[in-house]
Amino acid sequence: MAGGKHSSRTFVKRTLVGDPGITYKYLGLRLFAHPWSGPGSLPMMKSIKEINKWMVEMTKTYPNHGSCAYNMTLINYMPPTSHSQVGFKDEAMYGMGKVSVSWHADSSLKENSSIAVFHCLPTQRAAPWDWRIALRPSPDSGKRENDALPVAVSTSDGDAYFLLGTFNQNYQHCVLAESLTSLTYVETLAGSSAHRISSTHRVAVTDHETFEYIMKRVKNAVKRFRLQFEKSRVFDMDARVIAFCQKVLTEVEMDWIAQYWLQGSEHNKLHTWWQKPMESLEAMWSLLEELTFRLYQCCSKDSCAVPDQVVAAFLDELKFRQKQRKLWDNRRNDKVYVKRVGEGSRPIARPKFEQRKDRLGKDLSLAIHELQVRRCQDESYHSKKEAARRKTN
């Protein structure tokens, strides 16, 4: 979804491994980590944790390394261009050949933190090395040298390289799919012939990106929402609390449940650690939906005593959620999934909306309309009341 309204197939297959419960947003997609420690961690993932320890120690040997307490690694698999079903594009700005990952700086990382990359070519270790890393000053860095030409470095099987400290903040990198020094001109035009796997170890920001964060936030919303109905009068409801609870409902629905199931049934099957946590989140979402329906009933009654500020805040959040649900439907129904993605990797519409009398359901248009009418009636009533008061005075 990056850079446009439609999904597109990428050149790179990715998976995330890291601390239990951590996630990472990449090109608009939330990646859910396979845990490398604790209950449910597979031996393979524990081996990656050992590599991570080694990468931490290697980083510490360099000066100005900043933070290097890597809490995750994004593992990338890049097929050779001769095998790729997508086809690499040319690096257009400097004419550096085929590019599999375009110019970028990594995001959602702790400030002044390093990135450590372990690079291997598992299928052609005796072949010429034909993957290169290119580096350039970031156009947004404001540095004088941002017009300087980039440099490119060839990478061999088993190499490790490090973007230290503030490097990622001031420079960009890309991955090129051939080596001009080791291939003929014809071979260079054809692209890379070797598979590439890179394990990119990072210090990800975790303030809003862990299961612990979202579960704590949802539980808080449910608790505060319930307390609103325990007040002696609905007139005492707090618009700020209602807005908060509705925002959390939208967050857990769109940014967690929908993101997880967008990646298909195979994604769920492989992410065994996440299966129960996602069930818990969907159960909490259902509770918020139930409480939302109760609030709607209070707001839509003829004898409504709910403060206008509460109704207004509630209505704004319903409109936003309705819009987001339509956008997610469009995303799940994108034709790229039917044409280029296997059935097990196609999006699944979740959370589930069941036909129940104590729920508003997926389509919020009727509820929005009724609340808008309610507000218009209230405004008309208050206007007449104010006019009468002024006339009396």
Coordinates of C-alpha atoms in Angstrom, one line a residue, residues 214-228 241-242 244-249 252 284 287-288 291:
I214 CA -2.7 -2.8 23.1
M215 CA -4.1 -5.2 25.6
K216 CA -3.5 -2.8 28.5
R217 CA -5.1 0.0 26.5
V218 CA -8.2 -2.1 25.6
K219 CA -8.7 -3.2 29.1
N220 CA -8.5 0.4 30.3
A221 CA -11.0 1.4 27.7
V222 CA -13.5 -1.3 28.7
K223 CA -13.1 -0.4 32.4
R224 CA -13.6 3.4 31.8
F225 CA -16.5 2.7 29.4
R226 CA -18.4 0.6 32.0
L227 CA -17.9 3.2 34.6
Q228 CA -19.7 5.7 32.4
V241 CA -13.8 9.4 28.1
I242 CA -16.3 8.4 25.4
F244 CA -11.1 7.8 24.1
C245 CA -13.0 4.5 24.3
Q246 CA -14.2 4.9 20.7
K247 CA -10.7 5.6 19.5
V248 CA -9.4 2.5 21.2
L249 CA -12.2 0.4 19.6
V252 CA -7.8 -2.5 18.0
M284 CA -12.1 -7.4 24.1
L287 CA -17.0 -6.0 24.6
L288 CA -16.3 -2.5 23.3
L291 CA -20.8 -1.0 25.3

